[in-house]
Short mmCIF file of C-alpha atoms and ligand atoms in Angstrom, two decimals:
data_model
loop_
_atom_site.label_atom_id
_atom_site.label_comp_id
_atom_site.label_asym_id
_atom_site.label_seq_id
_atom_site.Cartn_x
_atom_site.Cartn_y
_atom_site.Cartn_z
CA MET A 122 132.58 140.23 166.00
CA PRO A 123 133.72 143.56 164.22
CA ALA A 124 137.36 144.02 163.38
CA THR A 125 139.97 146.54 165.10
CA ILE A 126 142.09 148.49 163.38
CA ILE A 127 145.62 149.46 164.87
CA MET A 128 147.13 152.51 163.05
CA GLY A 129 149.72 155.02 163.52
CA GLY A 130 148.38 158.38 164.24
CA GLN A 131 151.67 160.31 163.31
CA TRP A 132 154.88 159.88 161.18
CA GLY A 133 155.24 156.29 162.12
CA ASP A 134 157.01 154.51 164.92
CA GLU A 135 154.29 155.48 167.54
CA GLY A 136 154.36 152.03 169.00
CA LYS A 137 151.81 149.95 166.97
CA GLY A 138 154.17 146.86 167.31
CA LYS A 139 153.79 146.99 171.09
CA LEU A 140 150.15 147.61 171.04
CA THR A 141 149.34 144.87 168.58
CA ASP A 142 151.24 142.37 170.41
CA ALA A 143 149.32 143.33 173.65
CA LEU A 144 146.17 143.05 172.09
CA ALA A 145 147.03 139.80 170.21
CA THR A 146 146.91 138.29 173.46
CA ASP A 147 143.13 137.54 172.83
CA ALA A 148 143.06 138.03 169.00
CA ASP A 149 142.39 135.07 166.69
CA VAL A 150 143.77 136.83 163.69
CA VAL A 151 146.17 139.79 163.06
CA VAL A 152 146.49 140.88 159.60
CA ARG A 153 149.03 143.37 158.59
CA ALA A 154 147.72 145.58 155.90
CA ASN A 155 150.39 147.80 154.39
CA GLY A 156 153.88 148.83 153.79
CA GLY A 157 156.63 146.33 153.49
CA SER A 158 160.18 146.00 155.08
CA ASN A 159 160.49 149.98 155.46
CA ALA A 160 158.37 149.26 158.53
CA GLY A 161 159.94 148.37 161.90
CA HIS A 162 157.57 147.16 164.88
CA THR A 163 159.28 146.46 167.95
CA ILE A 164 157.97 144.40 170.82
CA GLN A 165 159.73 143.95 174.45
CA THR A 166 159.12 141.09 176.39
CA GLY A 167 160.64 139.12 179.27
CA GLY A 168 162.23 137.31 176.36
CA GLY A 169 164.15 140.17 174.64
CA VAL A 170 163.35 142.58 172.03
CA TYR A 171 161.65 141.70 168.65
CA LYS A 172 161.78 143.78 165.67
CA MET A 173 159.24 142.89 162.99
CA HIS A 174 159.32 144.19 159.60
CA LEU A 175 157.02 141.98 157.48
CA VAL A 176 155.54 139.44 159.99
CA PRO A 177 152.66 140.80 161.88
CA SER A 178 153.24 141.59 165.58
CA GLY A 179 150.74 139.08 166.83
CA ILE A 180 153.35 136.40 166.04
CA LEU A 181 154.27 135.91 169.69
CA ASN A 182 151.01 134.46 170.71
CA PRO A 183 151.09 131.10 169.18
CA ALA A 184 147.30 130.61 169.15
CA CYS A 185 147.02 133.65 166.75
CA THR A 186 146.77 133.28 163.03
CA CYS A 187 149.26 135.99 161.52
CA VAL A 188 148.47 137.19 157.93
CA ILE A 189 150.50 139.28 155.81
CA GLY A 190 147.68 140.82 153.74
CA ALA A 191 147.18 141.89 150.02
CA GLY A 192 148.19 145.32 150.65
CA VAL A 193 151.66 144.58 151.76
CA VAL A 194 154.72 144.54 149.45
CA VAL A 195 157.08 141.59 150.28
CA GLU A 196 160.55 140.92 149.43
CA PRO A 197 160.71 137.25 149.73
CA ASN A 198 164.32 136.77 150.90
CA THR A 199 163.71 139.62 153.55
CA LEU A 200 160.46 137.74 154.62
CA LEU A 201 162.58 134.37 154.72
CA ALA A 202 165.39 135.99 156.65
CA GLU A 203 163.05 137.56 159.27
CA MET A 204 161.18 134.12 159.66
CA ASP A 205 164.44 132.28 160.02
CA GLY A 206 165.42 134.62 162.77
CA LEU A 207 162.27 134.41 164.65
CA ARG A 208 162.28 130.38 164.25
CA GLU A 209 165.85 130.58 165.72
CA ARG A 210 164.28 132.42 168.74
CA GLY A 211 161.76 129.56 169.03
CA VAL A 212 158.86 131.55 167.65
CA ASP A 213 156.24 129.25 166.26
CA LEU A 214 155.41 130.28 162.58
CA ALA A 215 153.09 127.33 161.88
CA LYS A 216 150.21 130.00 161.83
CA LEU A 217 152.03 132.52 159.64
CA ARG A 218 150.04 133.19 156.54
CA LEU A 219 151.06 135.27 153.17
CA SER A 220 148.43 136.62 150.53
CA ASP A 221 148.64 135.16 147.27
CA ARG A 222 147.73 138.79 146.29
CA ALA A 223 150.57 140.53 147.96
CA HIS A 224 152.87 142.30 145.55
CA VAL A 225 156.64 141.38 145.32
CA VAL A 226 159.69 143.53 145.87
CA LEU A 227 161.82 142.80 143.01
CA PRO A 228 165.71 143.37 143.00
CA TYR A 229 165.18 146.27 140.62
CA HIS A 230 162.88 148.09 143.23
CA PRO A 231 165.56 148.91 145.83
CA MET A 232 167.89 149.87 143.12
CA LEU A 233 165.42 152.38 141.74
CA ASP A 234 164.63 153.58 144.97
CA ARG A 235 168.26 154.27 145.62
CA LEU A 236 168.76 155.93 142.19
CA GLU A 237 165.40 157.98 142.35
CA GLU A 238 166.47 159.33 145.58
CA ALA A 239 169.85 160.27 144.31
CA GLN A 240 168.38 162.13 141.59
CA ARG A 241 165.94 164.16 143.78
CA ALA A 242 169.22 165.36 145.52
CA ASP A 243 168.14 168.15 147.92
CA ASP A 244 164.49 167.27 147.61
CA GLU A 245 165.09 163.75 148.62
CA ILE A 246 162.47 161.94 150.77
CA GLY A 247 164.61 160.22 152.78
CA THR A 248 163.07 156.68 152.07
CA THR A 249 164.04 153.68 153.82
CA LEU A 250 165.58 152.37 150.20
CA ARG A 251 163.81 149.17 150.72
CA GLY A 252 162.10 149.49 147.17
CA ASN A 253 158.88 150.00 148.52
CA GLY A 254 157.99 153.14 146.54
CA PRO A 255 159.00 151.50 143.22
CA ALA A 256 157.24 148.32 144.16
CA TYR A 257 154.01 149.97 144.66
CA ALA A 258 154.34 152.21 141.54
CA ASP A 259 154.52 149.07 139.53
CA LYS A 260 151.60 147.79 141.28
CA VAL A 261 149.33 150.68 140.49
CA ALA A 262 150.86 150.63 137.01
CA ARG A 263 149.56 147.11 136.65
CA ARG A 264 153.10 145.43 136.02
CA GLY A 265 153.72 143.94 139.33
CA ILE A 266 154.46 140.54 140.26
CA ARG A 267 152.36 138.97 142.94
CA VAL A 268 153.14 136.14 145.50
CA ALA A 269 150.99 134.02 143.48
CA ASP A 270 153.42 134.13 140.55
CA LEU A 271 156.12 132.78 142.71
CA LEU A 272 154.09 129.53 142.69
CA ASP A 273 153.62 129.45 138.87
CA GLY A 274 156.98 129.19 137.11
CA ALA A 275 155.42 129.82 133.73
CA SER A 276 153.50 132.87 134.77
CA LEU A 277 156.46 134.31 136.61
CA ARG A 278 158.90 133.70 133.60
CA ARG A 279 156.59 135.37 131.31
CA LYS A 280 155.99 138.31 133.49
CA LEU A 281 159.67 138.68 134.18
CA ASP A 282 160.73 138.46 130.79
CA ARG A 283 158.05 141.30 129.91
CA GLU A 284 159.24 143.32 132.78
CA ILE A 285 162.90 143.24 132.70
CA GLY A 286 163.57 144.71 129.29
CA GLU A 287 161.97 147.93 130.45
CA LYS A 288 163.56 147.97 133.73
CA ASN A 289 166.89 147.00 132.15
CA ARG A 290 166.49 150.13 129.83
CA ILE A 291 165.79 152.33 132.81
CA LEU A 292 168.87 151.20 134.80
CA SER A 293 171.09 151.35 131.81
CA ARG A 294 169.99 154.39 129.87
CA VAL A 295 168.71 156.63 132.61
CA HIS A 296 171.01 155.89 135.39
CA GLY A 297 173.82 154.14 133.68
CA GLN A 298 173.80 150.99 135.77
CA PRO A 299 174.37 147.45 134.84
CA GLU A 300 171.59 145.45 133.55
CA LEU A 301 170.01 142.45 135.41
CA SER A 302 169.36 139.06 134.30
CA ALA A 303 165.95 137.91 134.27
CA GLY A 304 167.11 134.36 134.60
CA ASP A 305 168.90 134.90 137.86
CA ILE A 306 166.05 136.84 139.19
CA PHE A 307 163.69 134.00 138.11
CA ASP A 308 165.72 131.37 139.81
CA ASP A 309 165.95 133.14 143.11
CA LEU A 310 162.29 133.87 143.16
CA ILE A 311 161.13 130.38 142.36
CA ALA A 312 163.53 129.05 145.37
CA ALA A 313 162.10 131.72 147.80
CA GLY A 314 158.57 130.91 146.57
CA GLY A 315 159.15 127.21 147.17
CA ARG A 316 160.20 127.89 150.73
CA LEU A 317 156.97 130.33 151.26
CA ALA A 318 154.64 128.20 149.43
CA ASP A 319 153.17 126.37 152.66
CA HIS A 320 152.21 130.09 153.97
CA VAL A 321 150.64 131.31 150.89
CA VAL A 322 146.81 131.44 151.33
CA ALA A 323 143.94 133.58 149.73
CA ALA A 324 144.09 135.57 152.83
CA GLU A 325 141.04 137.80 152.16
CA VAL A 326 139.03 134.49 152.18
CA LEU A 327 140.65 133.56 155.61
CA VAL A 328 139.82 136.96 156.97
CA GLN A 329 136.28 136.90 155.93
CA ASP A 330 135.78 133.62 157.28
CA ALA A 331 137.18 134.65 160.48
CA ILE A 332 134.85 137.52 160.83
CA ALA A 333 131.96 135.79 159.77
CA GLY A 334 132.91 132.99 162.44
CA GLY A 335 132.85 135.77 165.27
CA ARG A 336 136.51 135.67 165.53
CA ASN A 337 138.57 138.43 166.97
CA VAL A 338 140.34 140.18 164.06
CA LEU A 339 143.09 142.79 164.48
CA VAL A 340 144.46 144.64 161.46
CA GLU A 341 148.02 146.30 162.03
CA CYS A 342 148.94 148.89 159.80
CA ALA A 343 152.46 150.00 159.16
CA GLN A 344 153.76 153.60 159.02
CA GLY A 345 151.47 156.41 160.28
CA ALA A 346 148.63 158.53 158.80
CA MET A 347 150.78 161.50 158.28
CA LEU A 348 152.58 159.51 155.80
CA ASP A 349 149.50 158.50 153.74
CA VAL A 350 149.98 159.05 150.09
CA ASP A 351 146.73 161.30 149.98
CA TYR A 352 146.40 162.82 153.47
CA GLY A 353 149.98 162.89 154.76
CA THR A 354 152.53 165.51 153.95
CA TYR A 355 152.85 164.68 150.39
CA PRO A 356 155.41 164.28 148.70
CA PHE A 357 157.21 163.40 151.96
CA VAL A 358 155.05 160.42 152.59
CA THR A 359 155.07 156.56 151.91
CA SER A 360 153.58 155.00 148.76
CA SER A 361 150.68 153.13 150.58
CA SER A 362 147.79 154.31 152.71
CA PRO A 363 148.42 153.73 156.60
CA THR A 364 145.00 154.75 157.34
CA ALA A 365 141.83 153.05 158.50
CA ALA A 366 140.41 152.82 154.87
CA GLY A 367 143.71 151.66 153.61
CA ALA A 368 143.73 149.16 156.41
CA CYS A 369 140.31 147.59 155.18
CA GLN A 370 141.68 147.64 151.56
CA GLY A 371 144.96 145.85 152.57
CA ALA A 372 143.59 143.45 154.91
CA GLY A 373 140.39 142.21 152.97
CA VAL A 374 137.95 143.85 155.68
CA ALA A 375 135.07 145.89 154.55
CA PRO A 376 134.50 149.24 156.18
CA THR A 377 131.24 148.02 157.83
CA GLN A 378 133.08 145.21 159.45
CA VAL A 379 135.25 147.41 161.64
CA GLY A 380 134.10 148.11 165.37
CA ARG A 381 137.15 149.83 166.52
CA VAL A 382 139.92 152.21 165.14
CA ILE A 383 142.70 152.56 167.61
CA ALA A 384 145.21 155.22 166.50
CA VAL A 385 148.62 155.02 168.37
CA PHE A 386 150.15 158.30 169.16
CA LYS A 387 153.61 159.24 171.09
CA ALA A 388 153.21 161.84 173.78
CA TYR A 389 155.23 164.10 171.33
CA SER A 390 156.11 163.88 167.59
CA THR A 391 158.82 162.02 165.78
CA ARG A 392 159.64 161.82 162.09
CA VAL A 393 162.53 159.87 159.88
CA GLY A 394 163.53 161.20 156.69
CA SER A 395 162.67 164.45 155.10
CA GLY A 396 159.26 166.67 155.10
CA PRO A 397 157.67 168.95 157.34
CA LEU A 398 157.51 168.49 160.91
CA PRO A 399 155.69 171.86 162.51
CA THR A 400 156.47 171.20 165.93
CA GLU A 401 160.28 170.11 165.31
CA LEU A 402 162.78 170.89 168.28
CA VAL A 403 166.24 171.49 167.16
CA ASP A 404 167.46 172.18 170.78
CA ALA A 405 168.22 170.58 174.03
CA ALA A 406 164.74 169.70 174.62
CA GLY A 407 164.62 167.67 171.36
CA ASP A 408 167.71 165.90 172.33
CA THR A 409 166.47 164.97 175.47
CA ILE A 410 163.32 163.48 173.81
CA ARG A 411 165.61 161.50 171.36
CA GLU A 412 167.80 160.13 174.02
CA ARG A 413 164.91 159.12 176.46
CA GLY A 414 162.87 157.79 173.86
CA ARG A 415 165.68 156.06 171.98
CA GLU A 416 164.49 157.61 169.02
CA TYR A 417 166.66 155.83 166.19
CA GLY A 418 164.87 154.10 163.35
CA THR A 419 163.96 150.46 163.88
CA THR A 420 164.60 149.69 160.26
CA THR A 421 167.52 151.96 159.33
CA GLY A 422 169.14 153.27 162.55
CA ARG A 423 168.63 156.99 161.54
CA ALA A 424 168.28 159.63 164.37
CA ARG A 425 164.75 160.34 164.46
CA ARG A 426 163.55 164.24 164.32
CA THR A 427 161.78 165.04 167.43
CA GLY A 428 159.14 167.77 168.41
CA TRP A 429 156.30 168.61 170.73
CA PHE A 430 152.73 166.96 170.32
CA ASP A 431 150.99 168.38 167.33
CA ALA A 432 147.31 168.31 168.10
CA VAL A 433 146.50 170.03 164.84
CA ALA A 434 147.76 166.92 162.87
CA ALA A 435 146.18 164.50 165.42
CA ARG A 436 142.86 166.16 164.86
CA HIS A 437 143.19 165.92 161.23
CA VAL A 438 144.04 162.20 161.46
CA VAL A 439 141.36 161.46 164.30
CA ARG A 440 138.68 163.03 161.92
CA LEU A 441 139.63 161.49 158.68
CA ASN A 442 140.02 157.84 160.11
CA GLY A 443 137.10 157.95 162.48
CA VAL A 444 139.58 157.22 165.26
CA THR A 445 137.44 155.41 168.15
CA GLU A 446 140.19 155.36 170.79
CA VAL A 447 143.92 156.46 171.35
CA ALA A 448 146.73 154.51 172.87
CA LEU A 449 149.38 157.25 174.02
CA THR A 450 152.89 155.89 174.05
CA LEU A 451 156.01 156.93 175.40
CA LEU A 452 154.62 158.99 178.14
CA ASP A 453 157.64 158.37 180.31
CA VAL A 454 159.86 159.94 177.94
CA LEU A 455 158.31 163.48 179.18
CA ASP A 456 158.88 162.53 182.82
CA VAL A 457 161.87 165.01 183.22
CA PHE A 458 160.36 167.98 181.67
CA ASP A 459 159.34 171.26 183.93
CA GLU A 460 157.00 172.28 181.27
CA ILE A 461 155.39 170.32 178.11
CA LYS A 462 154.09 171.94 175.15
CA VAL A 463 151.19 170.98 172.75
CA CYS A 464 150.71 172.51 169.51
CA THR A 465 146.97 173.62 169.31
CA SER A 466 146.97 175.54 166.06
CA TYR A 467 149.30 176.68 163.31
CA CYS A 468 149.72 180.33 162.47
CA LEU A 469 150.56 181.17 158.73
CA ASP A 470 151.02 185.10 157.78
CA SER A 471 149.02 186.14 160.69
CA VAL A 472 146.07 183.77 159.89
CA THR A 473 145.33 181.20 162.52
CA LEU A 474 145.16 177.52 160.88
CA ASP A 475 143.59 174.59 162.61
CA HIS A 476 144.05 172.25 159.81
CA LEU A 477 146.75 171.17 157.64
CA PRO A 478 147.29 173.12 154.31
CA ALA A 479 147.84 170.73 151.59
CA GLY A 480 151.29 172.35 150.23
CA GLU A 481 154.19 171.13 151.61
CA GLU A 482 155.75 174.76 151.19
CA LEU A 483 152.84 176.20 153.16
CA LEU A 484 153.38 173.53 155.81
CA ALA A 485 157.07 174.04 156.10
CA GLN A 486 156.19 177.79 156.99
CA VAL A 487 153.47 177.32 159.74
CA VAL A 488 154.45 178.42 163.05
CA PRO A 489 153.16 176.37 165.76
CA VAL A 490 150.72 177.88 168.35
CA TYR A 491 151.58 176.27 171.89
CA GLU A 492 149.89 175.73 175.27
CA THR A 493 152.29 175.01 178.09
CA LEU A 494 151.20 172.42 180.50
CA PRO A 495 153.12 171.61 183.78
CA GLY A 496 155.19 168.60 183.99
CA TRP A 497 155.31 165.95 186.57
CA ARG A 498 158.82 165.58 186.98
CA VAL A 499 158.47 161.95 188.60
CA PRO A 500 159.23 158.61 186.95
CA THR A 501 156.24 156.83 185.42
CA THR A 502 157.84 153.77 184.22
CA ASP A 503 156.49 151.72 187.31
CA VAL A 504 152.84 153.05 186.89
CA ARG A 505 150.43 150.17 186.22
CA THR A 506 147.16 151.95 187.22
CA GLU A 507 145.66 155.32 186.19
CA ALA A 508 145.30 156.29 189.97
CA ASP A 509 148.89 156.13 190.11
CA LEU A 510 149.85 158.36 187.38
CA PRO A 511 150.77 161.93 188.61
CA ALA A 512 148.16 164.35 188.80
CA ALA A 513 149.94 166.71 186.10
CA ALA A 514 150.28 163.57 183.58
CA ARG A 515 146.45 162.89 184.09
CA SER A 516 145.93 166.38 183.12
CA PHE A 517 148.24 166.53 180.26
CA ILE A 518 146.19 163.26 179.04
CA ARG A 519 142.90 165.10 179.65
CA PHE A 520 144.18 168.16 177.70
CA LEU A 521 145.13 165.77 174.67
CA VAL A 522 141.88 164.19 174.69
CA ASN A 523 140.16 167.60 174.43
CA ALA A 524 142.44 168.86 171.81
CA ILE A 525 142.47 165.72 169.42
CA GLY A 526 138.78 164.89 170.05
CA ALA A 527 139.07 161.28 170.73
CA PRO A 528 139.37 159.24 174.21
CA ILE A 529 142.57 157.99 175.19
CA THR A 530 142.07 154.39 176.49
CA ARG A 531 145.88 153.32 177.08
CA VAL A 532 149.05 154.99 178.04
CA GLY A 533 152.57 153.61 177.61
CA VAL A 534 155.16 154.07 180.36
CA GLY A 535 157.95 151.85 178.72
CA PRO A 536 158.74 149.64 176.05
CA ASP A 537 157.96 146.64 177.84
CA ARG A 538 154.56 144.97 176.99
CA GLN A 539 153.82 145.26 180.76
CA GLN A 540 154.17 148.89 180.66
CA LEU A 541 150.75 149.65 179.18
CA VAL A 542 148.35 151.50 181.61
CA PRO A 543 144.44 151.25 181.01
CA LEU A 544 142.59 154.22 181.33
CA GLY A 545 139.01 154.40 182.45
CA ALA A 546 136.06 155.38 180.49
CA HIS A 547 135.79 158.96 181.64
CA ALA A 548 138.88 159.79 179.32
CA GLU A 549 136.30 160.98 176.71
CA PRO A 550 136.61 164.23 174.83
CA VAL A 551 134.24 166.93 176.68
CA ALA A 552 133.34 168.62 173.44
CA ASP A 553 134.17 168.01 169.80
CA GLN A 554 136.70 170.84 169.26
CA SER A 555 136.84 170.11 165.60
CA ALA A 556 133.04 170.74 165.19
CA SER A 557 133.09 174.29 164.22
CA PRO A 558 136.72 175.09 163.86
CA PRO A 559 137.86 178.48 162.09
CA ARG A 560 138.94 178.18 158.65
CA ILE A 561 141.61 179.66 156.33
CA PRO A 562 139.89 180.88 153.28
CA ILE A 563 140.02 178.21 150.63
CA SER A 564 141.23 180.68 147.78
P1 GDP B 69 156.17 150.98 165.50
O1 GDP B 69 156.83 151.25 164.13
O2 GDP B 69 154.79 151.82 165.61
O3 GDP B 69 155.82 149.76 165.92
O4 GDP B 69 157.12 151.65 166.81
P2 GDP B 69 158.73 151.22 166.60
O5 GDP B 69 158.81 149.97 167.30
O6 GDP B 69 159.45 151.67 165.45
O7 GDP B 69 159.24 152.50 167.74
C1 GDP B 69 158.54 152.55 168.92
C2 GDP B 69 159.84 152.45 169.92
O8 GDP B 69 159.31 152.97 171.17
C3 GDP B 69 160.35 151.17 170.15
O9 GDP B 69 161.67 151.40 170.67
C4 GDP B 69 159.42 150.84 171.46
O10 GDP B 69 160.26 149.58 172.02
C5 GDP B 69 159.19 151.91 172.16
N1 GDP B 69 158.16 152.00 172.95
C6 GDP B 69 157.02 151.68 172.67
N2 GDP B 69 156.03 152.11 173.58
C7 GDP B 69 156.95 152.87 174.47
C8 GDP B 69 156.84 153.47 175.81
O11 GDP B 69 155.47 153.67 175.94
N3 GDP B 69 157.78 154.10 176.20
C9 GDP B 69 158.89 153.95 175.91
N4 GDP B 69 159.87 154.28 176.71
N5 GDP B 69 159.33 153.16 174.87
C10 GDP B 69 158.19 152.74 173.98
P1 IMO B 70 156.68 152.00 160.85
O1 IMO B 70 155.75 150.81 160.51
C1 IMO B 70 158.70 155.79 160.31
C2 IMO B 70 159.10 156.97 156.09
C3 IMO B 70 160.70 157.15 155.50
C4 IMO B 70 160.33 158.24 154.64
C5 IMO B 70 159.22 157.96 154.12
C6 IMO B 70 159.18 157.30 152.82
O2 IMO B 70 157.79 151.37 161.55
O3 IMO B 70 156.09 153.20 161.70
P2 IMO B 70 159.41 154.61 152.07
O4 IMO B 70 160.73 153.56 152.54
O5 IMO B 70 158.15 154.09 152.73
O6 IMO B 70 159.23 154.79 150.63
O7 IMO B 70 160.08 156.09 152.80
O8 IMO B 70 158.53 157.38 154.97
N1 IMO B 70 158.90 155.70 156.73
C7 IMO B 70 158.76 155.44 158.00
N2 IMO B 70 159.11 156.45 159.01
N3 IMO B 70 158.10 154.50 160.48
C8 IMO B 70 157.79 153.62 159.55
O9 IMO B 70 157.38 152.60 159.52
C9 IMO B 70 158.06 154.18 158.18
N4 IMO B 70 157.97 153.42 156.87
C10 IMO B 70 158.29 154.37 156.01
O10 IMO B 70 161.50 157.42 156.39
O11 IMO B 70 160.41 159.42 155.27
MG1 MG B 71 158.81 151.45 163.55
#
């Protein structure tokens, strides 16, 4: 049975946790593919609200094996605290697995994250300060420490000793900070490794065996494709690849083993941190979206920036990720609007753009061109079938399907796991509007 990828289609926080939890009801394995504790995935059930940072969002289904994949960076004590919190609430962690290839976020990574952000001053990225960027940088520079090392004292000591000298020179000489003790870090990591040991596995073997055995495997991405280090709004991005390709790599799934790529999109746009958000609203409409959508970061509590749906960015994501279907979340947030806007192209110096320019300066200057659609002005939160959606909401969904070029198969009308409305097969795009788009001259 081919694997299913669940990925964010925008700038993160689209509702991936909720969708993963819903689809995990009949999944055998859920693998988290990328990111670290910068992620915050919310699940709301009759039993309360759960905020996952490192633990895959399938964990509420006790029959499901949940795997933290090789592409994730893990701060061991953060993971242990999250596990303790879940256990206290009665969540069974017997089937939680951690890849021995996953990289470890070390104490100097959050310190460097903070110091590097301070150095960027006005150009700060607005990271979550969890150390993700520096940890991925060390991974790519081939100086990282992996989960496997936590279980091998000699290897850990050797690698830490090798690494700490350089890190201490950066901390003290570049940033004027006190040096760290390799011995203290070692003791802490060995203790954490001991507590995690029963969960550590060769995750790619587990995942490949599951696929070969016809099991239902879901891959859960963190972040969103607009935060992708290659195709997002660089440099205002995260340090991993929250894309379908990145999902394969991080989860240990081959591209040819993927059957469905489900992108989660909000019915509008949000972003936390700095960087271009072409459809940003800095007016009462933006505030209404923020309050109704409770748009405050799951991990950092920061207010999220809000804006109308950006179909240019969505098309870019749908095409590059081979998105086979879309889950459209937070539709209910738009219940109060007389009119709803959708950005269908950008205008830059009188030239119409239907795609994203690479330069963040250019992207910051584009003027969104909007289609205005009628609102429905009735609550949708109790809607459970497509037929009960207001006609104007159905038209809005139809419009988005054609604008982004992918079918919308589910709509979220509230945070609870029950508040997900399946849509019929007719929600297919009428034509691939991205097939022959106008282009800005390359030069
Ligand atoms: P994730 O990072 O993609 O898992 O998303 P987050 O959990 O960070 O943010 C999504 C927020 O929207 C959470 O507070 C969810 O509980 C909430 N949410 C998800 N789907 C819906 C929906 O359809 N309607 C409403 N009102 N809230 C939703
Ligand atoms: P989930 O999985 C929203 C953003 C940060 C910042 C940028 C880089 O919950 O959707 P980082 O700490 O990764 O170096 O920060 O990326 N960011 C997220 N925004 N949701 C997330 O995760 C995010 N993870 C990182 O706000 O702008
Ligand atoms: Mg989130």
